[in-house]
Coordinates of C-alpha atoms in Angstrom, one line a residue:
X1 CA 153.9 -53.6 -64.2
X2 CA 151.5 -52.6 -61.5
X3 CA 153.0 -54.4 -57.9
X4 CA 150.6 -57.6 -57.6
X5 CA 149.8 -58.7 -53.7
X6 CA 148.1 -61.6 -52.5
X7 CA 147.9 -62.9 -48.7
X8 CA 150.9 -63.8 -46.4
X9 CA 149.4 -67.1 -45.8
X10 CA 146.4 -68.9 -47.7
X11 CA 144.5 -72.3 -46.5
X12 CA 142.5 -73.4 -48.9
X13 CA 139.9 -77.1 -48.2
X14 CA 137.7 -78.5 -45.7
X15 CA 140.5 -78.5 -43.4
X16 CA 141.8 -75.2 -43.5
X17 CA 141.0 -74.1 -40.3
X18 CA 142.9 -76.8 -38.3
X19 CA 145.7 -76.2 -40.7
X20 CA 145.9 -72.6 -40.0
X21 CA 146.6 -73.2 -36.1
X22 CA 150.0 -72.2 -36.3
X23 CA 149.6 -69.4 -38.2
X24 CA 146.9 -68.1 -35.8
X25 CA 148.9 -68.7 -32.8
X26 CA 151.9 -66.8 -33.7
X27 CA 149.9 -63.4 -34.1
X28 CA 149.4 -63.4 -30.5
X29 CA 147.3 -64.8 -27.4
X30 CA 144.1 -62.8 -27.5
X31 CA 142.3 -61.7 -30.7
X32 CA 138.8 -59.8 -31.4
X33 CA 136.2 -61.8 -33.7
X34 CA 134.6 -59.6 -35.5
X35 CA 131.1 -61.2 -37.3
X36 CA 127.6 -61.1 -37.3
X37 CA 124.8 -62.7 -34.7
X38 CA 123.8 -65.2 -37.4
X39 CA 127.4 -66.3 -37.3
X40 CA 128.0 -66.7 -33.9
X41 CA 125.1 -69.5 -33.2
X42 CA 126.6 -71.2 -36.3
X43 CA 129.0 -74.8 -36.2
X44 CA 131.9 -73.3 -38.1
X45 CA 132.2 -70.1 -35.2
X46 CA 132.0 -73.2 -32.5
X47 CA 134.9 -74.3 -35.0
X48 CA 136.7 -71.6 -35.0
X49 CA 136.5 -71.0 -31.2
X50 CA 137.1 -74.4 -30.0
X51 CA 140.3 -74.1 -32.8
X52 CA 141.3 -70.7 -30.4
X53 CA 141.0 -72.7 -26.7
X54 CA 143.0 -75.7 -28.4
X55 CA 146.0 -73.5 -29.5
X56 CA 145.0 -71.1 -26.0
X57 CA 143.7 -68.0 -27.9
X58 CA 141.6 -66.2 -25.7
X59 CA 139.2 -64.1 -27.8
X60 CA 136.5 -61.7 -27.1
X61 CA 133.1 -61.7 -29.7
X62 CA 132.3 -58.8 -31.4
X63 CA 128.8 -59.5 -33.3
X64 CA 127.8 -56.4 -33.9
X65 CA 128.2 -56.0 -38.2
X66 CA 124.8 -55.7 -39.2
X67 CA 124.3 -55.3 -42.8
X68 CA 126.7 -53.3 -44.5
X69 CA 129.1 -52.0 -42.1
X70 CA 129.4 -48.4 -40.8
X71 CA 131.2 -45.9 -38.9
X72 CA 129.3 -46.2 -36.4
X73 CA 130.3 -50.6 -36.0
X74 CA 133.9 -49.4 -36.7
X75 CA 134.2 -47.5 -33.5
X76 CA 132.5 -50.1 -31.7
X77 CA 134.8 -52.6 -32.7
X78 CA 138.3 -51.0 -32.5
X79 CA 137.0 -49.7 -28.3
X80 CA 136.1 -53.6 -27.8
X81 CA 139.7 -54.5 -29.3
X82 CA 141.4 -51.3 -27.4
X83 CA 139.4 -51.9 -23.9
X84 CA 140.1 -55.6 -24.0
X85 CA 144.0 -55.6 -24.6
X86 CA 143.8 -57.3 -27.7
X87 CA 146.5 -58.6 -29.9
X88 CA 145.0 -59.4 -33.5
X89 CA 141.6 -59.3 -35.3
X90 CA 139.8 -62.2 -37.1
X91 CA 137.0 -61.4 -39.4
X92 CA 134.3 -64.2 -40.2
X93 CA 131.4 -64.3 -42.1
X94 CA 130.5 -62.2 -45.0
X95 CA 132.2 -59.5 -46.9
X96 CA 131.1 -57.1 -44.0
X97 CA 132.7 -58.9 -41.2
X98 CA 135.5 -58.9 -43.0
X99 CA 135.8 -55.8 -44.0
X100 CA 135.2 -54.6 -40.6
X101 CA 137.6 -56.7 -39.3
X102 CA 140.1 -54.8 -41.5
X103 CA 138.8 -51.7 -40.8
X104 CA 139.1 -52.3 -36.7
X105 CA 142.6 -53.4 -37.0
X106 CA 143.5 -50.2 -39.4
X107 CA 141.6 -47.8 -36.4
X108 CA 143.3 -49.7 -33.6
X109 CA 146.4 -47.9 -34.3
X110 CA 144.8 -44.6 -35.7
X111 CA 143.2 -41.3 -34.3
X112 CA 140.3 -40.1 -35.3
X113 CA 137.3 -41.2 -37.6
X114 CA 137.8 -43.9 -40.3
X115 CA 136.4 -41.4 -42.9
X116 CA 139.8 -39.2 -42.2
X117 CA 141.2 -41.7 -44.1
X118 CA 139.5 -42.1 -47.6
X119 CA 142.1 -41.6 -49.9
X120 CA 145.1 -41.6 -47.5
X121 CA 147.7 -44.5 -46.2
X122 CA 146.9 -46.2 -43.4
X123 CA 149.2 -45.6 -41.3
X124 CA 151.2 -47.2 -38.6
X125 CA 151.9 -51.0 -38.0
X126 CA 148.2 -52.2 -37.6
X127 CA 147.4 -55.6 -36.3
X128 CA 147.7 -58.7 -37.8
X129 CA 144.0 -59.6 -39.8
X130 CA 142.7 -63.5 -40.5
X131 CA 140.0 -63.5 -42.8
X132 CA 137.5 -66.4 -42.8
X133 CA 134.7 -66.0 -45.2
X134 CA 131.8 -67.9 -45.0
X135 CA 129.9 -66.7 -48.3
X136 CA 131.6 -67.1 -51.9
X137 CA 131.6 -64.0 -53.3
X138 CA 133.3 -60.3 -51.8
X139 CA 136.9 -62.5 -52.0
X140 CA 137.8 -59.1 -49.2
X141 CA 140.0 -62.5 -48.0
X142 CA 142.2 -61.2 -50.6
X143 CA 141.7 -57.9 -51.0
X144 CA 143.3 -54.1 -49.4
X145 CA 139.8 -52.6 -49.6
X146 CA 137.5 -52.1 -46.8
X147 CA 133.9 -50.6 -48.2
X148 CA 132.6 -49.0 -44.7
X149 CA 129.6 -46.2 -44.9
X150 CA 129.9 -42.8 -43.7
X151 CA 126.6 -42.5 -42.0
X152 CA 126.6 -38.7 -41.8
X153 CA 127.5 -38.1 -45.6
X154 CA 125.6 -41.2 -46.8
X155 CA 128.5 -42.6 -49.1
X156 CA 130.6 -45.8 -49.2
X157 CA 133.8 -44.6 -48.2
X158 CA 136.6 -47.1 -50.1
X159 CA 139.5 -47.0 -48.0
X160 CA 142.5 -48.8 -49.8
X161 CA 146.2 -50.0 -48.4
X162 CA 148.3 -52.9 -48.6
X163 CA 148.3 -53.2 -45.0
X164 CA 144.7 -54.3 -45.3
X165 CA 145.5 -57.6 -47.3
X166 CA 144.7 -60.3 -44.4
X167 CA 147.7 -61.7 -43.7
X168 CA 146.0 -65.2 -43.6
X169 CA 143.4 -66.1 -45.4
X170 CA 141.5 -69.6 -44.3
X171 CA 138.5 -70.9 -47.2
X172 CA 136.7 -73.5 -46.4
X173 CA 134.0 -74.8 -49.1
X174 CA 131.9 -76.3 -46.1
X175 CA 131.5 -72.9 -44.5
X176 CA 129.1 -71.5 -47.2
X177 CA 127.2 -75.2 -47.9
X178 CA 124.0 -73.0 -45.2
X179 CA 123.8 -70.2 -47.2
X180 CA 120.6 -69.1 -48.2
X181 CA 120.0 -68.8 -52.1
X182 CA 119.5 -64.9 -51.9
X183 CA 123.1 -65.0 -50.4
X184 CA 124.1 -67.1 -52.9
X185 CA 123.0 -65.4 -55.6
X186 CA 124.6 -61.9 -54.3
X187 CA 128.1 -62.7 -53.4
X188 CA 128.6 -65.1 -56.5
X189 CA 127.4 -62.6 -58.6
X190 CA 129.4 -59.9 -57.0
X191 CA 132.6 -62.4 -57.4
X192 CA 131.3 -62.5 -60.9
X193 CA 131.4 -59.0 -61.7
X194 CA 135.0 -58.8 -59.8
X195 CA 136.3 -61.6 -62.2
X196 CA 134.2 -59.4 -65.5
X197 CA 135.7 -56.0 -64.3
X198 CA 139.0 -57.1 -63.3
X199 CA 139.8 -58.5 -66.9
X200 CA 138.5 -55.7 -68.8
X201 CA 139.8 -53.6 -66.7
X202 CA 142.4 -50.6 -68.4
X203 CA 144.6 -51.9 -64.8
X204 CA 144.4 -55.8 -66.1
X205 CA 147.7 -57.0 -66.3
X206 CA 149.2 -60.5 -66.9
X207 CA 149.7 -62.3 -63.4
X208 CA 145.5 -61.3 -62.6
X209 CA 144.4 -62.5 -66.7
X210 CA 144.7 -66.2 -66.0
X211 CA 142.5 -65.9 -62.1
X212 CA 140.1 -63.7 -63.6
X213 CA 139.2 -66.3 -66.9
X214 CA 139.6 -69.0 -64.4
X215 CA 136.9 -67.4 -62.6
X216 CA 134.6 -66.5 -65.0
X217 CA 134.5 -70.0 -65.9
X218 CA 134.1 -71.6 -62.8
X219 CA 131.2 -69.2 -61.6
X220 CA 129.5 -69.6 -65.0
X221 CA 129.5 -72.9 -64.7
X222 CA 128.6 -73.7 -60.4
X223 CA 126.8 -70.8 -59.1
X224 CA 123.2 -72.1 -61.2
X225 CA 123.9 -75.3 -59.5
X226 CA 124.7 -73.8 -55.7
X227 CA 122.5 -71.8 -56.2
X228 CA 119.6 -74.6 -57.0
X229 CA 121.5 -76.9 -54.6
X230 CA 123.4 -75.4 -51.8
X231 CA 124.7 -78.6 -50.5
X232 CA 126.2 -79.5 -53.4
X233 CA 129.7 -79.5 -52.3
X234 CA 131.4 -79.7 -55.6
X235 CA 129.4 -76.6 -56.7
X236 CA 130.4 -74.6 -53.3
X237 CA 134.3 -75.8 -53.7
X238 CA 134.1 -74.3 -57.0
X239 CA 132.7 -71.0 -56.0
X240 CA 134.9 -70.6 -52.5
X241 CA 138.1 -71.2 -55.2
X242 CA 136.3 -68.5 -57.8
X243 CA 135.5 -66.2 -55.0
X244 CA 139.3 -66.0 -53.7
X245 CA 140.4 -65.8 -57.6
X246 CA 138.2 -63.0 -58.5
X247 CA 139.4 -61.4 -55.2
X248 CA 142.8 -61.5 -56.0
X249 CA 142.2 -60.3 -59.4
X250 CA 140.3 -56.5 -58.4
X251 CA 143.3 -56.6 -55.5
X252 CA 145.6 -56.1 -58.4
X253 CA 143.6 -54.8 -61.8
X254 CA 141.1 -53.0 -59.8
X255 CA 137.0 -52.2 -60.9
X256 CA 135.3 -50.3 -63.3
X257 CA 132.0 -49.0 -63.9
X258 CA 129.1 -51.4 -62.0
X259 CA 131.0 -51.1 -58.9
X260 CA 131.4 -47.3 -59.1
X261 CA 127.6 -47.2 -59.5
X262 CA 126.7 -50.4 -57.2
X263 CA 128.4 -48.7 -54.2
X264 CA 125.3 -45.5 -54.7
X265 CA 122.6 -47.7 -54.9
X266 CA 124.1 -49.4 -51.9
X267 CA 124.4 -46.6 -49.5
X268 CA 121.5 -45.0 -50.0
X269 CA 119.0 -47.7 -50.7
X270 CA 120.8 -50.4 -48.7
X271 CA 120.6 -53.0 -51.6
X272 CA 122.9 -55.4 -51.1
X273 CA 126.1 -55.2 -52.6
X274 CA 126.4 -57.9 -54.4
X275 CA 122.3 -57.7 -55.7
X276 CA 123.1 -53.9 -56.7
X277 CA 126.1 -55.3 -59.0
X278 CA 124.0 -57.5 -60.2
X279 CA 121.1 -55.3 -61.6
X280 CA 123.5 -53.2 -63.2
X281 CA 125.6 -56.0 -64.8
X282 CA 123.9 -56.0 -68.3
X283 CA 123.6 -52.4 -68.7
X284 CA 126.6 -51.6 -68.1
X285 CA 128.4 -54.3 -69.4
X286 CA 126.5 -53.5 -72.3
X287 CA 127.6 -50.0 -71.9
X288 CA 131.5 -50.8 -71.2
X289 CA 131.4 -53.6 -74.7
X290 CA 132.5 -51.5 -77.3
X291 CA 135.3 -50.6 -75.5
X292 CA 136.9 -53.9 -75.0
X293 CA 135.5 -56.0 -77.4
X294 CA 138.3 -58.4 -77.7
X295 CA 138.2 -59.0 -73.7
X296 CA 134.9 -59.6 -73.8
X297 CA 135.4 -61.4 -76.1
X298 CA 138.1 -63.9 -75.0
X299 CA 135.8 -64.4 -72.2
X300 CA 132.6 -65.1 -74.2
X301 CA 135.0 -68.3 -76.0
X302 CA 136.3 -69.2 -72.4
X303 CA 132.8 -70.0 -71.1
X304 CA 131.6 -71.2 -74.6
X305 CA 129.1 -68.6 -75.4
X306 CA 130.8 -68.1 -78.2
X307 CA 132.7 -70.0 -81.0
X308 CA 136.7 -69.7 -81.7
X309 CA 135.6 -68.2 -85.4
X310 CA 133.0 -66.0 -84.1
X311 CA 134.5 -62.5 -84.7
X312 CA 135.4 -60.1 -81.8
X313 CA 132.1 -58.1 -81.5
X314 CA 130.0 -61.6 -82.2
X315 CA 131.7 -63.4 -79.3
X316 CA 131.1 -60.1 -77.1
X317 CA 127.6 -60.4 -77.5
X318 CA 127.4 -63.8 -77.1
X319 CA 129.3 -63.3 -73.7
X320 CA 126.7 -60.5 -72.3
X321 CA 123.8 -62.9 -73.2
X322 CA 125.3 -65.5 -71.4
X323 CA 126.0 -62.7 -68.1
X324 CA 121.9 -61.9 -68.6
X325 CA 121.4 -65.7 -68.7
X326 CA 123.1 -66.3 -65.3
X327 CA 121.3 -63.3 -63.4
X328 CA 117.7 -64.8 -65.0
X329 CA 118.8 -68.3 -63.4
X330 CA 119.7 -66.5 -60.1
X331 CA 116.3 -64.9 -60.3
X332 CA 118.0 -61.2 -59.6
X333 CA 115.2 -58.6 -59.3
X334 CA 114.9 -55.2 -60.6
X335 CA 114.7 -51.9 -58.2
X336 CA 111.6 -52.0 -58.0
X337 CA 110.9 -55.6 -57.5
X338 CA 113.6 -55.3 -54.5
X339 CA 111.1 -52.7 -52.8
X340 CA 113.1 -49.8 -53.9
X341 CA 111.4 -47.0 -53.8
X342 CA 111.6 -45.4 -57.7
X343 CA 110.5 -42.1 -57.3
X344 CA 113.2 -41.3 -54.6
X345 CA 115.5 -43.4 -56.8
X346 CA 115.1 -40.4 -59.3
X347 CA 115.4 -38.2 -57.6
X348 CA 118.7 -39.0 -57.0
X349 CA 119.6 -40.0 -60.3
X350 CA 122.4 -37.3 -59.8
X351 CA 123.9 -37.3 -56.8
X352 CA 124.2 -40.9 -57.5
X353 CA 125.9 -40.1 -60.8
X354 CA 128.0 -37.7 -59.5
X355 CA 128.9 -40.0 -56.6
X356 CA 130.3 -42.8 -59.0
X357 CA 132.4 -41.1 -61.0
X358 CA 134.2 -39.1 -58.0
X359 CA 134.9 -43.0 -56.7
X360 CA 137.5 -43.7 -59.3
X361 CA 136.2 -47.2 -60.6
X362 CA 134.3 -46.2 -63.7
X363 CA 137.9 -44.3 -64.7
X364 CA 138.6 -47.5 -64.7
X365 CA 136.7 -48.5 -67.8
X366 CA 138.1 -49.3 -71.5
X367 CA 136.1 -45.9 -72.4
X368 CA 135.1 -42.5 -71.6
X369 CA 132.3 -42.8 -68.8
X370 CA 131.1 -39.3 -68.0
X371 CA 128.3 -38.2 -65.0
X372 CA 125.7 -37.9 -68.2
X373 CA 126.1 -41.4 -69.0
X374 CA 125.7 -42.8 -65.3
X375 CA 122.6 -41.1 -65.3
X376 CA 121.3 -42.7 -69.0
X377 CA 122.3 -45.9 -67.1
X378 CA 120.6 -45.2 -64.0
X379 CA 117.6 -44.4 -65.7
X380 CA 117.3 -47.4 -67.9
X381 CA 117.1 -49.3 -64.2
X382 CA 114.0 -47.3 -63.9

């Protein structure tokens, strides 16, 4: 059995933060915040930073992650953390705070450019990492990846090591209760597709099966109402829990094919992540169902799609019309409704292709996925 990792430390609830204090404390007495500038006027960071003074953390503010993060943020981050004498890294926000806030603390101890290190340990003993997130979706809280873009190759680079698992992990339902509905529509579909993925992937194993059903169902079921309500604590409690399940789940079983070809579309249309999963959910979960059709459906029963005596291919079905029927209610929009431009889009129908497979993830799939069927799948997007 594949080894199965989750955070040192998790805080889960409304008062996770204060909880955490100790934790916090014991990784040193100066950390680096690494987070955007819509974070930093926000009540949770005045939280968080009153939290530091109280347990006398001095910190210094980086707020430079805009969008997807880069190389580029990277270095800027781990000079701020070098110049500054800094001890360990929080990340809060999004799953691009956070996955810069890995990446900083993985370049803090390295040489050279983060790209040297796609498909390579991390090495040394890097800083300790709190993750905070304030959206219900990426679960990088529980995760060793780190999606960062290389800016002169145009690719998301997926950098992987168990020395990027935060080693505490602090979810707090009230942190996400301001999120805008587009954000709540991307990262719970993204935690959707994690939880999807994760149980059909050929990695799945038994410890992950029960977080990723667990998930399903929960997301299924709240992220139509946070989504129509975002204040509707029970629905954001639900989706924080989700979020961290489905995260622990593709920390263990891994992805498969949407997220090999999401991370294209990402990079060189800048859709967000979690949006890019979500336009290629039915097609190629539709693509992926005959290869797993007793996962699927398992999961089509678990959200009650489907009846116990529907047979396997039946309840499959029943499951991706019920996946379609979530992204209608989250109102996801095509390519070219998001203001991608479709001409240019196939144009690089290929590289794209190409692209996804050499990631790894659609290898990950319960069939065959070859370069010419990315491209069939790219161009049904058209």
């Amino acid at each position: 059995m594949a080894r199965f990792s989750v955070p040192n430390n998790v805080f889960v609830g409304c008062n996770s933060l204060s909880e955490a204090k100790s934790c916090i404390k014991s990784y040193g007495s100066k950390t680096l915040i690494v987070t955007g500038k819509h974070v930093v006027k926000s009540p949770m960071f005045r939280e968080l930073t009153e939290t530091l003074l109280d347990i006398e953390t001095e910190y210094i503010v980086f707020d430079g992650i805009t969008g997807e993060p880069t190389d580029v943020m990277i270095s800027q981050g781990v000079e701020l953390f070098t110049k500054n004498n800094c001890q360990f890294v929080i990340g809060i926000g999004g799953g691009s705070p956070l996955d810069s806030a890995k990446a900083i603390a993985a370049m803090a101890v390295n040489e050279g450019s983060i790209s040297d290190y796609v498909g390579k340990e991390i090495a040394g003993d890097i800083p300790k990492i709190v993750a905070i997130p304030t959206t219900s979706g990426t679960g990088s809280e529980a995760t060793k990846f780190t999606v960062i873009t290389d800016t002169k190759k145009d690719i998301k680079m997926l950098l992987k090591d168990e020395k990027l698992v935060p080693d505490t992990a602090i979810v707090n339902p009230n942190f996400s209760l301001d999120m805008p509905k587009s954000v709540t529509a991307a990262t719970g579909l993204d935690a959707l597709t994690h939880a999807v993925e994760a149980y059909t992937s050929v990695k799945a194993m038994e410890l992950t099966d029960p977080y990723a059903i667990s998930a399903v169902k929960r997301i299924v079921k709240y992220l139509p109402m946070a989504y129509q309500n975002g204040y509707d604590k029970k629905a954001r409690t639900e989706m924080a829990i989700a979020a961290f399940e489905a995260g622990i789940c593709i920390n263990n079983s891994s992805v498969t094919l949407v997220h090999g070809m999401s991370r294209p579309i990402g990079a060189l249309f800048h859709v967000p992540h979690g949006i890019s999963n979500a336009m290629l959910l039915s097609e190629c979960i539709g693509f992926a169902l005959d290869g797993a059709y007793e996962r699927f459906a398992t999961l089509g029963r678990a959200v009650g799609a489907a009846a116990e005596n529907d047979d396997d291919k039946t309840a499959a079905e029943k499951f991706l019309a019920k996946l379609k029927e979530v992204c209608d209610l989250c109102e996801v929009p095509t390519l070219a409704e998001y203001g991608v431009d479709m001409d240019r889009f196939k144009v690089l129908i290929d590289k794209m292709s190409e692209d996804a497979v050499a990631s790894g993830s659609p290898g990950n799939t319960r069939k065959e996925v070859t370069v010419e069927d990315c491209k069939r799948l790219y161009m049904n997007m058209c």
